């Protein structure tokens, strides 16, 4: 027997707003039955994975122990970073190297960190 991931859950204050940010990240939308003030909201990724946003009273105080690593599907890592800054991501740490390798750590509007890696095309070009 084994287990499979049913969904990835992210604690937050405003489930509707944060689901809206991540829907832009994934190029999808919020679920039609999610509304402002709901204690939970859900976004499906383009690959059909479920990300669930759960309302909690406490704020984020330390670095995430688990985070998402994103691989751009149709653009470079650097173009993806620029795209994600527009809807509200903030830079946390820039781990890009002069040879083009590395990643960028961003935070969503509630401070949850995530990484943006190189695309498959960028990795293949440097192989």
XYZ file of C-alpha atoms in Angstrom:
127
model
C 0.000 0.000 0.000
C 1.032 3.567 -0.521
C -0.330 7.058 -0.112
C -0.950 9.719 -2.695
C -1.254 13.452 -2.293
C -4.897 14.526 -2.301
C -4.107 18.237 -2.186
C -1.498 20.698 -1.000
C -2.823 22.978 1.752
C -1.654 26.513 2.480
C -2.654 28.336 5.662
C -3.619 31.979 5.211
C -5.849 34.820 6.417
C -7.728 35.641 3.202
C -8.453 32.423 1.334
C -10.251 34.087 -1.564
C -7.521 36.652 -2.256
C -4.674 34.153 -1.941
C -6.477 31.631 -4.146
C -6.830 34.431 -6.696
C -3.075 35.082 -6.639
C -2.249 31.389 -7.080
C -4.871 31.015 -9.814
C -2.884 33.652 -11.734
C 0.348 31.759 -11.020
C -1.123 28.520 -12.405
C -3.041 30.182 -15.244
C -6.327 28.752 -14.003
C -9.152 30.169 -11.872
C -10.745 29.926 -8.478
C -13.456 27.345 -8.026
C -16.904 28.788 -8.869
C -18.288 28.070 -5.396
C -15.502 29.991 -3.582
C -16.437 33.465 -2.325
C -14.835 36.280 -0.291
C -14.887 35.443 3.405
C -15.039 31.663 2.897
C -12.889 29.709 5.379
C -11.380 27.723 2.523
C -10.826 28.113 -1.206
C -9.414 25.822 -3.869
C -7.410 26.204 -7.062
C -6.627 23.493 -9.575
C -3.270 23.685 -11.326
C -3.012 23.267 -15.097
C -1.919 19.671 -14.352
C -5.052 19.011 -12.279
C -3.390 19.131 -8.850
C -5.437 20.685 -6.044
C -4.133 23.528 -3.877
C -6.362 24.226 -0.882
C -6.240 27.511 1.046
C -7.326 27.276 4.671
C -8.143 30.254 6.869
C -6.178 30.347 10.121
C -6.116 33.052 12.806
C -2.354 33.251 13.266
C 0.044 34.922 10.863
C 3.135 33.393 9.314
C 6.139 33.861 11.595
C 8.978 31.696 10.233
C 10.294 30.271 6.970
C 8.129 27.573 5.371
C 9.199 23.999 6.102
C 7.563 22.870 2.830
C 7.289 24.988 -0.289
C 6.413 24.732 -3.971
C 9.101 24.770 -6.666
C 7.679 26.044 -9.944
C 9.020 25.252 -13.413
C 7.866 27.641 -16.148
C 6.048 25.799 -18.933
C 6.337 28.280 -21.773
C 8.875 30.938 -20.814
C 12.255 31.368 -19.168
C 12.794 31.383 -15.422
C 13.570 35.107 -15.510
C 10.439 35.927 -17.541
C 8.358 33.853 -15.114
C 9.797 35.734 -12.132
C 8.832 39.046 -13.772
C 5.333 37.710 -14.534
C 4.795 36.652 -10.908
C 5.946 39.973 -9.472
C 3.077 41.750 -11.264
C 0.178 40.117 -9.322
C 1.910 40.548 -5.952
C 4.819 38.141 -5.430
C 7.809 39.654 -3.639
C 11.491 38.701 -3.963
C 12.982 36.843 -0.990
C 16.307 35.454 -2.252
C 18.026 35.407 -5.631
C 20.030 32.210 -6.131
C 20.703 32.702 -9.870
C 24.310 32.088 -10.865
C 26.368 33.741 -13.612
C 26.305 30.503 -15.649
C 22.465 30.642 -15.837
C 21.770 27.941 -13.255
C 20.023 28.536 -9.946
C 16.607 29.709 -8.866
C 14.709 32.637 -7.359
C 12.801 32.506 -4.072
C 9.625 34.582 -4.052
C 6.830 34.997 -1.504
C 3.111 35.133 -2.193
C 1.064 38.076 -0.815
C 0.796 36.390 2.616
C 4.523 35.619 2.823
C 4.562 31.928 1.829
C 7.835 31.226 0.034
C 8.103 29.399 -3.288
C 10.886 28.924 -5.823
C 11.032 29.557 -9.551
C 13.406 27.160 -11.303
C 14.726 27.118 -14.863
C 12.405 25.798 -17.533
C 12.962 22.398 -19.139
C 14.117 24.190 -22.311
C 16.707 26.203 -20.361
C 18.033 23.051 -18.676
C 18.213 21.214 -22.019
C 20.060 24.114 -23.665
C 22.778 24.047 -21.008
C 23.212 20.260 -21.009
